[in-house]
Amino acid sequence: MPELPEVETVRAGLARRVLGRTVAEVEVRHPRATRRQPGGAAELAARLRGRTFTAAVRRGKYLWLTVGEDDDGRSQTPPSEALLAHLGMSGQMLVQEPEGARRAESETVAVGEHLAPAGERHLDLTATLPPTLVRDVPATTAHLRVRLAFTDGGELWFVDQRTFGHLMAVDTVPTGDGAPGGYGSDAAVLPEPVAHIARDLLDPALDRADLVRRTRARRTEVKRALLDQSLVSGVGNIYADEALWRARLHGTRRTDLLRPAQLRDLFDAATEVMTEALAAGGTSFDALYVDVDGAAGYFARSLAVYGRVGRPCPRCGATLRREEFMNRSSFSCPRCQRRPPVRA
DNA sequence: TAACGATCCTGATAGC
DNA sequence: TGCTATCAGGATCGTT
């Protein structure tokens, strides 16, 4: 499931592969992919055709490509429009290069495949992912939802099996605080639909003391707060569980009853686990297959509790448990993460 | 106004 | 073999 580290991996790939390229044609192959686009698929195509991508930016799990030049090639500062993307649970951005161009070895390549540091040759995905994941890197159009053709013959594909992700071409609005709207651009703007999304834990402009204050002002369970993108963005179910385990907190602890130091530790833990995952190129592009095929070795490098029910806690050895929470699964250690007493 | 639960969706898998 | 139920979960929307 794409959370912040996975989305950042994709953003960095887009920054390398599609900036400076001009959209020639847009094909929407599944209406759900543009369900949030005012005016639908036709509007998306009309707003992108002839436009050039100028920056790849991310806030939390949202990423966008600014279209900073108009049809006459005049640059707009700050960028006033963007192609906004959310990958949902299974979304991928794939770049298809024209025959014989740029990458001699190129076929369809996941934008997040760049596990090698910038400047080095892209790693071959088939050599870095377990077989179960390699199978999921498609040269197929089975789940191709939107196809952007560039004027140079290349293409950008939005592939999304479960159709929770979406694309939309929208106007940008000022951030309000003058700080950059997201990672990847200095422009103090962000797409209008993202205006309510809080800054994420890797954002230098995030006020962490204020985050602790706002979290304690909530009267809710701490895992629910971690997943609330309007409080702090980028954290999904996987890294929420990992952060809670590192901070030794059960997800049902009340935010208003936690000490500031406990919340600071929790946010530090979330920052830490996502930073580590980012360094590894993201946990996975589709965790689904890990459960199904048991490719635990890949996950085990960075995940202590998620998906590991019945296994020993890496810290104390107690048997990890799975609980229902918000219609989701939560994984935790019964010894390190005591459930709070049920209050009347 | 804040909190919270239902809902959307697809495909793999388990169970019968 | 084929059918049905279950599971995964981010964001939004309606209800409390």
GROMACS .gro file of C-alpha atoms (C1' of nucleotides) in nm, chain C:
model
   16
  361DT     C1'    1  -1.460  -2.750  -1.091
  362DG     C1'    2  -1.726  -2.376  -0.959
  363DC     C1'    3  -1.952  -2.094  -0.647
  364DT     C1'    4  -1.966  -1.780  -0.239
  365DA     C1'    5  -1.764  -1.539   0.145
  366DT     C1'    6  -1.384  -1.294   0.323
  367DC     C1'    7  -1.010  -0.981   0.330
  368DA     C1'    8  -0.710  -0.581   0.221
  369DG     C1'    9  -0.762  -0.018   0.323
  370DG     C1'   10  -0.744   0.575   0.191
  371DA     C1'   11  -1.044   0.916   0.160
  372DT     C1'   12  -1.498   1.093   0.165
  373DC     C1'   13  -1.954   1.151   0.315
  374DG     C1'   14  -2.349   1.100   0.606
  375DT     C1'   15  -2.493   1.042   1.076
  376DT     C1'   16  -2.463   1.104   1.564
   0.00000   0.00000   0.00000
